[in-house]
Coordinates of C-alpha atoms in Angstrom, one line a residue:
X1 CA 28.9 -51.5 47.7
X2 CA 31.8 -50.7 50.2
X3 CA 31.7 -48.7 52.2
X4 CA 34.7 -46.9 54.4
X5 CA 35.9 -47.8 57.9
X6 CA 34.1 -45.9 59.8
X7 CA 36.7 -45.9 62.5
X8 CA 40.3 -45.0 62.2
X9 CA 43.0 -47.5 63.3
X10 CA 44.5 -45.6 66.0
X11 CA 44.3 -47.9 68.7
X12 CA 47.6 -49.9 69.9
X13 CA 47.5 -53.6 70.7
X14 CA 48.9 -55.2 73.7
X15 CA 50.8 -58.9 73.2
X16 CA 47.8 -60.4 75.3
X17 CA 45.3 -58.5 72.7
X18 CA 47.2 -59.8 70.0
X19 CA 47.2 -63.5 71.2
X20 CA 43.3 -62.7 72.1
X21 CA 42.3 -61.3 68.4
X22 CA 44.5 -63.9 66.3
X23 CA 42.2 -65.4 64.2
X24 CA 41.0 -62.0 63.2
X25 CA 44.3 -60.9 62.6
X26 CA 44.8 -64.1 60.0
X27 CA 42.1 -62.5 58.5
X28 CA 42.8 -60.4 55.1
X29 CA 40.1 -58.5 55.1
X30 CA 40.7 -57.4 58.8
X31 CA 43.9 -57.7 60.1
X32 CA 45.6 -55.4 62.4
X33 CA 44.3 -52.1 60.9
X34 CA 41.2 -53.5 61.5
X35 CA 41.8 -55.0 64.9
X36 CA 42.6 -51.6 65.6
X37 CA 39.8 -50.2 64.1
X38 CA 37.6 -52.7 66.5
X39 CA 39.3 -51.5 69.9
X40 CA 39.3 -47.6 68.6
X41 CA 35.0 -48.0 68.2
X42 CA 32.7 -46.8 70.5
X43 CA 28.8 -48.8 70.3
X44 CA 25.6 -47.9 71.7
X45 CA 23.4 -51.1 72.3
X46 CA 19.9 -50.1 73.4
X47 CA 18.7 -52.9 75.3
X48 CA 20.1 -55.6 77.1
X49 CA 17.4 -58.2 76.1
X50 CA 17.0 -60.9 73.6
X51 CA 18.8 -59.0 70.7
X52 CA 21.0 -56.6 73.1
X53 CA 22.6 -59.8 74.4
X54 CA 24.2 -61.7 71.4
X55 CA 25.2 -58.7 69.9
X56 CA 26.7 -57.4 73.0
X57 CA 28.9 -60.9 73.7
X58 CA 30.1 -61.0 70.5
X59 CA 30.8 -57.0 70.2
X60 CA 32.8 -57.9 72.9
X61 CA 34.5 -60.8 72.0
X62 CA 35.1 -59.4 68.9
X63 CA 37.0 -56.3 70.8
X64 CA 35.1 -53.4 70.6
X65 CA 36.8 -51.2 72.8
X66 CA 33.6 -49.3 74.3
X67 CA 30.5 -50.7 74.3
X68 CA 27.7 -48.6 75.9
X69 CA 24.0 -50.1 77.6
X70 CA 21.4 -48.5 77.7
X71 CA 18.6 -50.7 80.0
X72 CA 16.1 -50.0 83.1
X73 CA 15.0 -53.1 83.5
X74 CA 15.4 -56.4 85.4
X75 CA 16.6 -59.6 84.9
X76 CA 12.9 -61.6 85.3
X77 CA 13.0 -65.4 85.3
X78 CA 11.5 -65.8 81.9
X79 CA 14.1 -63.4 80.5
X80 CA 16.3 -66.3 80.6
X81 CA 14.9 -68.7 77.8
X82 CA 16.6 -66.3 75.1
X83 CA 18.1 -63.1 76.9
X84 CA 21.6 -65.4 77.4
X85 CA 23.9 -62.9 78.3
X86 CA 21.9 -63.0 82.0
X87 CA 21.9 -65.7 84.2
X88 CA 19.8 -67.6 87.3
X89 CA 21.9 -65.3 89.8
X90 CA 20.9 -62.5 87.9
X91 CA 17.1 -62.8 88.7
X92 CA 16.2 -59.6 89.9
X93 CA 19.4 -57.7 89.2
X94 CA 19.5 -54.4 87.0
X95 CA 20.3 -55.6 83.1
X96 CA 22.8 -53.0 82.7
X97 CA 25.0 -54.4 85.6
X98 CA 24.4 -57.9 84.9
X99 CA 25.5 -57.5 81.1
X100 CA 28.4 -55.5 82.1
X101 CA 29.6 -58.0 84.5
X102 CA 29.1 -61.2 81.8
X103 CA 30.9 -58.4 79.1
X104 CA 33.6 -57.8 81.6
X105 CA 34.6 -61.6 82.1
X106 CA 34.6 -62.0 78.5
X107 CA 37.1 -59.6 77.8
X108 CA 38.4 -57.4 80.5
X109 CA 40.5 -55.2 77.2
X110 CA 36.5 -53.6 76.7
X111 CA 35.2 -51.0 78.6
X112 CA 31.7 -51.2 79.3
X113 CA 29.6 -47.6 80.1
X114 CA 26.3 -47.9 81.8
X115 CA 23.3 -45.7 81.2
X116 CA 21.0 -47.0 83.4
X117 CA 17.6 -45.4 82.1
X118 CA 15.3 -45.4 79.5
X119 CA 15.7 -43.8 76.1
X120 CA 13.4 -41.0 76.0
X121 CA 13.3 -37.3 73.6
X122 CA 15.0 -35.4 76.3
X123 CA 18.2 -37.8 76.3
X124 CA 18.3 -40.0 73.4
X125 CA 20.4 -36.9 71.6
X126 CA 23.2 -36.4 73.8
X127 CA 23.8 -40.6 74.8
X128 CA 23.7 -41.5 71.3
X129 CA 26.2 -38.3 69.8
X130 CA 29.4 -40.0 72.0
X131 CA 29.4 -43.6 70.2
X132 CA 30.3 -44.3 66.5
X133 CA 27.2 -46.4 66.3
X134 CA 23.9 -47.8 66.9
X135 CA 22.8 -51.2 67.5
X136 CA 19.1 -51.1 68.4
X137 CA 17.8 -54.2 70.3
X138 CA 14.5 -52.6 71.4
X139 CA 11.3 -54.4 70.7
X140 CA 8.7 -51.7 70.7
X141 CA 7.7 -49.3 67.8
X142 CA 8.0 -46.2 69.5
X143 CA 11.6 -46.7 71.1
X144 CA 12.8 -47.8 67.5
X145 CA 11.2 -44.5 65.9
X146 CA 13.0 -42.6 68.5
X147 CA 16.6 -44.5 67.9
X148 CA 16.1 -44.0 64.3
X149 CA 15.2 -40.2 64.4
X150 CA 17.9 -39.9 67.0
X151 CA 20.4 -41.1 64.6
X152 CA 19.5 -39.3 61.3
X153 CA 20.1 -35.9 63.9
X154 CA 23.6 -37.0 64.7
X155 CA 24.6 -38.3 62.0
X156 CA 25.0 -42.0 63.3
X157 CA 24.4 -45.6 61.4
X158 CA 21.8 -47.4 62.9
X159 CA 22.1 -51.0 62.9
X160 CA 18.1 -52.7 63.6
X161 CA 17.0 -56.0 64.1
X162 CA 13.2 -57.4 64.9
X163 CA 12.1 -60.7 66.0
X164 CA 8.7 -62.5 66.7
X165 CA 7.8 -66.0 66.9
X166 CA 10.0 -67.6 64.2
X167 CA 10.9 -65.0 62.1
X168 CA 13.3 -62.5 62.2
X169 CA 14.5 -58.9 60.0
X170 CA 17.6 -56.8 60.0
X171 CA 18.7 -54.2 58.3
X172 CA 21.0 -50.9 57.9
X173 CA 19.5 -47.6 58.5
X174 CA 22.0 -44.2 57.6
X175 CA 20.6 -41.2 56.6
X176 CA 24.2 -40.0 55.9
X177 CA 25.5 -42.6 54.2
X178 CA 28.5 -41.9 51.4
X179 CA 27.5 -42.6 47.4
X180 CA 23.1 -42.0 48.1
X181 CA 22.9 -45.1 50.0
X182 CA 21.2 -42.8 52.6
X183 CA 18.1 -44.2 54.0
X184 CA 16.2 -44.6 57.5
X185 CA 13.8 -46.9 59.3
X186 CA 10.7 -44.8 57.5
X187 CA 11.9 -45.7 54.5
X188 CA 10.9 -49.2 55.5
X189 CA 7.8 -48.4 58.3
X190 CA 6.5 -44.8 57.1
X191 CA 3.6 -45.0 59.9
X192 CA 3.7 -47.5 62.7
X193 CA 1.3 -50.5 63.1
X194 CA -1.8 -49.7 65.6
X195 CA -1.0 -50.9 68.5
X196 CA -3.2 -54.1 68.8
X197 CA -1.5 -55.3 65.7
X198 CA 1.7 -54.8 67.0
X199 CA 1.7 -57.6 69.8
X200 CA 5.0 -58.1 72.4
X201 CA 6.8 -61.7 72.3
X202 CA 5.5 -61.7 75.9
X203 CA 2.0 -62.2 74.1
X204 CA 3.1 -63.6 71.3
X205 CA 6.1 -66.1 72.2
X206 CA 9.2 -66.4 70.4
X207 CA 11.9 -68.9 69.4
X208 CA 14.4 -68.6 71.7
X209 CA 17.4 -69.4 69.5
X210 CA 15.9 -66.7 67.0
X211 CA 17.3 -64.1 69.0
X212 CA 20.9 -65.4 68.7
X213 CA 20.5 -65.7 64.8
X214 CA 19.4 -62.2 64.9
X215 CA 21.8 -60.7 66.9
X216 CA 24.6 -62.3 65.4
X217 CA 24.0 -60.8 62.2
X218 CA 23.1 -57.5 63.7
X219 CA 26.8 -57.7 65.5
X220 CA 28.0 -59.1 62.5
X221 CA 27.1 -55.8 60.1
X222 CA 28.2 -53.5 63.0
X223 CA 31.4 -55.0 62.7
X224 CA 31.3 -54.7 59.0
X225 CA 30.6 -50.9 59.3
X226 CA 33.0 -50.0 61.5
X227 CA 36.1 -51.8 60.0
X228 CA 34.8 -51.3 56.4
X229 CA 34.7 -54.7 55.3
X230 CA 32.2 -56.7 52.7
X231 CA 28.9 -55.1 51.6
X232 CA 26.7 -54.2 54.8
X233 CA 22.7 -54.3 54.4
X234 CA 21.9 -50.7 53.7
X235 CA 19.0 -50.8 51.6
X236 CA 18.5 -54.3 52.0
X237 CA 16.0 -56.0 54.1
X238 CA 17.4 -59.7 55.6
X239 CA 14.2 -62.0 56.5
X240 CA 15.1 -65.0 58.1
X241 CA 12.4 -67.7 58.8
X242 CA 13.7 -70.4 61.3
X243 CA 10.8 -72.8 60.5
X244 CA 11.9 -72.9 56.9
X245 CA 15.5 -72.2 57.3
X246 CA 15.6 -69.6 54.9
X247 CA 17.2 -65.8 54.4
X248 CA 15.6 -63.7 51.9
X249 CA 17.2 -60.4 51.0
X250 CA 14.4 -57.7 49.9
X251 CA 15.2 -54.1 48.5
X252 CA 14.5 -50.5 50.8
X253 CA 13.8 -48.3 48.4
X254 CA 13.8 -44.3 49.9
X255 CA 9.8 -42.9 50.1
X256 CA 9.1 -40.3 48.3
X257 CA 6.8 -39.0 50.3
X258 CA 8.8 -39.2 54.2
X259 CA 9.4 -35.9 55.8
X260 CA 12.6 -34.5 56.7
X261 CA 13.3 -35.3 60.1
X262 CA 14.5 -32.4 62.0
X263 CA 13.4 -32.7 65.3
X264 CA 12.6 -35.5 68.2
X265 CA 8.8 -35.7 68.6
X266 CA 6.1 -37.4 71.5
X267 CA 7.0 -41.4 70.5
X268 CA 4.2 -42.9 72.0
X269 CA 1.7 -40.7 70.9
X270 CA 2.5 -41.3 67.5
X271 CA 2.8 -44.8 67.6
X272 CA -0.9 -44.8 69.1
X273 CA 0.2 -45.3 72.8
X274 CA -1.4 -42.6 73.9
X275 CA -4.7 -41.2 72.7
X276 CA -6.2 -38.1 73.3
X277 CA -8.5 -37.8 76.5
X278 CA -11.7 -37.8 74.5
X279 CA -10.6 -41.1 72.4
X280 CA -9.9 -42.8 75.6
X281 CA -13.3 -44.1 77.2
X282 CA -13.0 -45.0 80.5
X283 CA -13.7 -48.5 81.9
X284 CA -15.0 -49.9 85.0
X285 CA -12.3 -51.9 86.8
X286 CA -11.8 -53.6 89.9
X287 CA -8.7 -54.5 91.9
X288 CA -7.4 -57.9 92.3
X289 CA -8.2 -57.4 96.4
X290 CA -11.3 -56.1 95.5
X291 CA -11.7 -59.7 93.4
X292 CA -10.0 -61.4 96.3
X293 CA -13.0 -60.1 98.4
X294 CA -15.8 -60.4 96.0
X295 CA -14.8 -64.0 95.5
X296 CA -14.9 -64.9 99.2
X297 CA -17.9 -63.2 100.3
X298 CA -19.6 -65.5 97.2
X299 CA -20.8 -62.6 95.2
X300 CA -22.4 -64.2 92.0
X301 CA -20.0 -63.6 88.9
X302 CA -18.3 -64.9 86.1
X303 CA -14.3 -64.9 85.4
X304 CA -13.6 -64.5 81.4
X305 CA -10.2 -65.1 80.7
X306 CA -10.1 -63.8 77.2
X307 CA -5.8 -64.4 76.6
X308 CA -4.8 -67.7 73.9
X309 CA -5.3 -71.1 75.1
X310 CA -1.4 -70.9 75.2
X311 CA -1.0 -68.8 77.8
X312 CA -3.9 -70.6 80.0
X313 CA -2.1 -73.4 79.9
X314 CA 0.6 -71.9 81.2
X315 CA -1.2 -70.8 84.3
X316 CA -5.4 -69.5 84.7
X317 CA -7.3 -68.6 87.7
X318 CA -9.2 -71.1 89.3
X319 CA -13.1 -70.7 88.3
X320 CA -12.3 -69.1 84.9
X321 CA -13.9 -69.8 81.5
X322 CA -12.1 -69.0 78.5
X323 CA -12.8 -66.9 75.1
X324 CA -10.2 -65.6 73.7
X325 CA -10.3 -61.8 72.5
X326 CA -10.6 -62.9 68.6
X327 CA -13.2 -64.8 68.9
X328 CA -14.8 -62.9 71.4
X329 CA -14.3 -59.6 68.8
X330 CA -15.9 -61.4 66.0
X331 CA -19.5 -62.2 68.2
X332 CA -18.7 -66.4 69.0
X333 CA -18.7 -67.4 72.4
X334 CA -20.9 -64.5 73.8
X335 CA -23.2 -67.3 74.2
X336 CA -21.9 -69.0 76.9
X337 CA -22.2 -65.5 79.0
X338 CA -25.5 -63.8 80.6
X339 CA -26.1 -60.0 80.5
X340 CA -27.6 -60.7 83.9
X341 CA -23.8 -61.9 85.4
X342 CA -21.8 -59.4 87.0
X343 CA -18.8 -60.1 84.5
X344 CA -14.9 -59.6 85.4
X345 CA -12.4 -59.9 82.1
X346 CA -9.0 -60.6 82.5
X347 CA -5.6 -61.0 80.9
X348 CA -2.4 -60.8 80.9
X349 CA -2.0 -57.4 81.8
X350 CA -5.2 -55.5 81.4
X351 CA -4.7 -54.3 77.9
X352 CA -6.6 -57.3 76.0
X353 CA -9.8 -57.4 78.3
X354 CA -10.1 -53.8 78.1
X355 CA -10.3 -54.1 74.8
X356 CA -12.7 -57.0 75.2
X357 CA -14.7 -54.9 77.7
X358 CA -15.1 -52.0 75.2
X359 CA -16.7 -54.7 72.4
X360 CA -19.2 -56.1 75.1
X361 CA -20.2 -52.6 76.1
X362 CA -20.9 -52.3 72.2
X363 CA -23.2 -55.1 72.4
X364 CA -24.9 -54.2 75.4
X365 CA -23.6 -55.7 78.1
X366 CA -23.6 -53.3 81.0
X367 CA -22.3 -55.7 84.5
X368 CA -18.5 -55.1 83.1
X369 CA -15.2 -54.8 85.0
X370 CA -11.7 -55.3 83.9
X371 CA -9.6 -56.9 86.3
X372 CA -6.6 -54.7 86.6
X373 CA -3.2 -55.5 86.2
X374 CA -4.6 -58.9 84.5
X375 CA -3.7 -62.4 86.1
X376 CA 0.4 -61.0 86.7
X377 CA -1.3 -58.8 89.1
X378 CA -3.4 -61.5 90.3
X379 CA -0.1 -63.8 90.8
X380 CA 1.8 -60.9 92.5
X381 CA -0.9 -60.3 95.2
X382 CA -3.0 -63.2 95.6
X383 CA -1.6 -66.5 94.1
X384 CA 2.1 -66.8 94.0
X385 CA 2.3 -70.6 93.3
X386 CA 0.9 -69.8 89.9
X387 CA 3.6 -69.6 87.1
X388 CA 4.2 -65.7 85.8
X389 CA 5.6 -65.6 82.6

């Protein structure tokens, strides 16, 4: 179903613009009016990352007039496999300016605004009310609940996109829209996955490439919405598999059972980031100084490094045996450790051999520490010629 432009074509076109946008302008379904439709919209992209940055080049290409960033992090070194719109220079460097400056040299007609923070309840509101639209590039539950909410409360179409591994989803999300397409992101995800079934692609690796497929179509329907052109994908999951090369197109039907949403509400706490005090045992942990130390005073221990065999082969501490967190959940491996060894877990991060250390506890090991920060921490402070990632 059509839907209207979303923008009015009240812009005026320079000769260079003109030159600039002439294949759209051959276009029948886009032409001037909806050249002019492009260059009168205003875009929020949250995130500058792997979806934030396809969508934002061709946004910008595609002359958008005002495209606005929200992003509070840095450009890391393995950013750069997928996040394109960020270069080797840009190693270090806030996102936000770094994608404003690529945006910038693309097309100096777009105007690029900056908000330099994270999304959180006591902002999201007021940044997201001055664009036209949304184009969410996050990659965690509780920032997409809060775009989503965000959006039903203004009023705002909400243009999504996921990724992870080799698959990726889009979809539509507005609450408002005309002729009872209305729907919103719990409409697909009533309750959010718990958190340990709801892994990062900085545990769980992804395709690279992916992201560009993604965020081309996630650019692609934004475009569609704003100049009113073709059918966009409200109600309408897109699933793409890159190992297969397929698309399927699956049906959002509204659930009957989803609350009104009428206010913002604590994100992280309801996307099980954040547990109440009593639910959250404490563990024993111990620095990577402290480890440092331990290590060369020749301490008696034993280093489990409980991440994939992946990620050890991507770097491991010296000394380290490994059993990963499945197999060590489900009782295998526990064999090759001694309740009588002081034991030190690690991961990544320190979120995994927490978890690990919580099981053992269970089955009655008692000489437990988690190694904090994981082996990032351990690479930061103690080892830097091992490969972060």
């Amino acid at each position: 179903m059509k839907i209207p432009p979303l923008v009015e074509a009240d812009a005026a076109l320079s000769n260079r613009e003109l030159e600039r946008y002439s294949r759209h302008l051959l276009l029948p379904d886009i032409g001037l009016p909806g050249q002019k439709r492009l260059k009168n919209s205003r875009v929020l992209v949250v995130g500058a990352g792997g979806l934030g940055s396809p969508a934002l080049l061709y946004l910008a290409a595609a002359g958008v007039g005002t495209l606005g960033i929200v992003e509070f992090d840095r450009v890391d070194v393995s950013n750069l496999q997928r996040q394109v719109i960020h270069g080797e220079s840009d190693v270090g460097r806030k996102k936000s300016e770094s994608a404003r400056d690529t945006l910038c040299e693309i097309n100096p007609f777009v105007t690029v605004e900056i908000h330099d923070q994270r999304l959180e309840v006591d902002n999201a509101e007021d940044i997201i009310s001055r664009y036209d639209l949304v184009v969410d590039g996050t990659d965690n539950f509780a920032t997409r609940y809060l775009v989503n909410d965000a959006c039903v409360l203004a009023g705002k179409p909400y243009v999504w996109g996921s990724i992870f591994r080799f698959e990726g989803q889009a979809s539509v999300f507005w609450e408002n829209a005309p002729d009872g397409l209305g729907l919103n992101y719990r409409d697909l995800y009533p309750e959010p996955p718990p958190p340990e079934h709801a892994p990062s692609c900085s545990e769980g690796g992804v395709l690279g490439i992916l992201c560009a497929s993604i965020g081309s179509i996630m650019a692609t329907e934004a475009i569609k919405l704003l100049t009113g052109i073709g059918t966009p994908l409200l109600g309408r999951l897109m699933v793409y598999d890159a190992l297969d090369m397929s698309y399927r197109t699956l049906p959002i039907r509204r659930n009957p059972e989803r609350r009104a949403i009428t206010r913002l509400e604590d994100y992280e706490f309801f996307c099980g980031l954040h547990r109440e005090p009593e639910a959250t045992p404490e563990v024993p942990g111990i620095s990577v100084q402290a480890f440092k130390q331990l290590r060369h005073e020749g301490h008696p221990h034993l280093l489990v490094d409980v991440r994939e065999q992946r990620e050890r082969e991507i770097c491991q501490i010296e000394g380290s045996i490994s059993i990963p967190l499945a197999e060590l959940l489900a009782g295998r491996g526990l064999e090759r450790i001694d309740k009588e060894t002081p034991l030190i877990l690690h991961c990544k991060a320190g979120g995994r051999s927490r978890q690990a250390l919580l099981a053992l506890q269970e089955k009655g090991f008692t000489k437990l520490h988690n190694l904090e920060g994981g082996i990032l921490s351990w690479i930061r402070e103690v080892d830097s010629e091992l490969a972060a990632y």
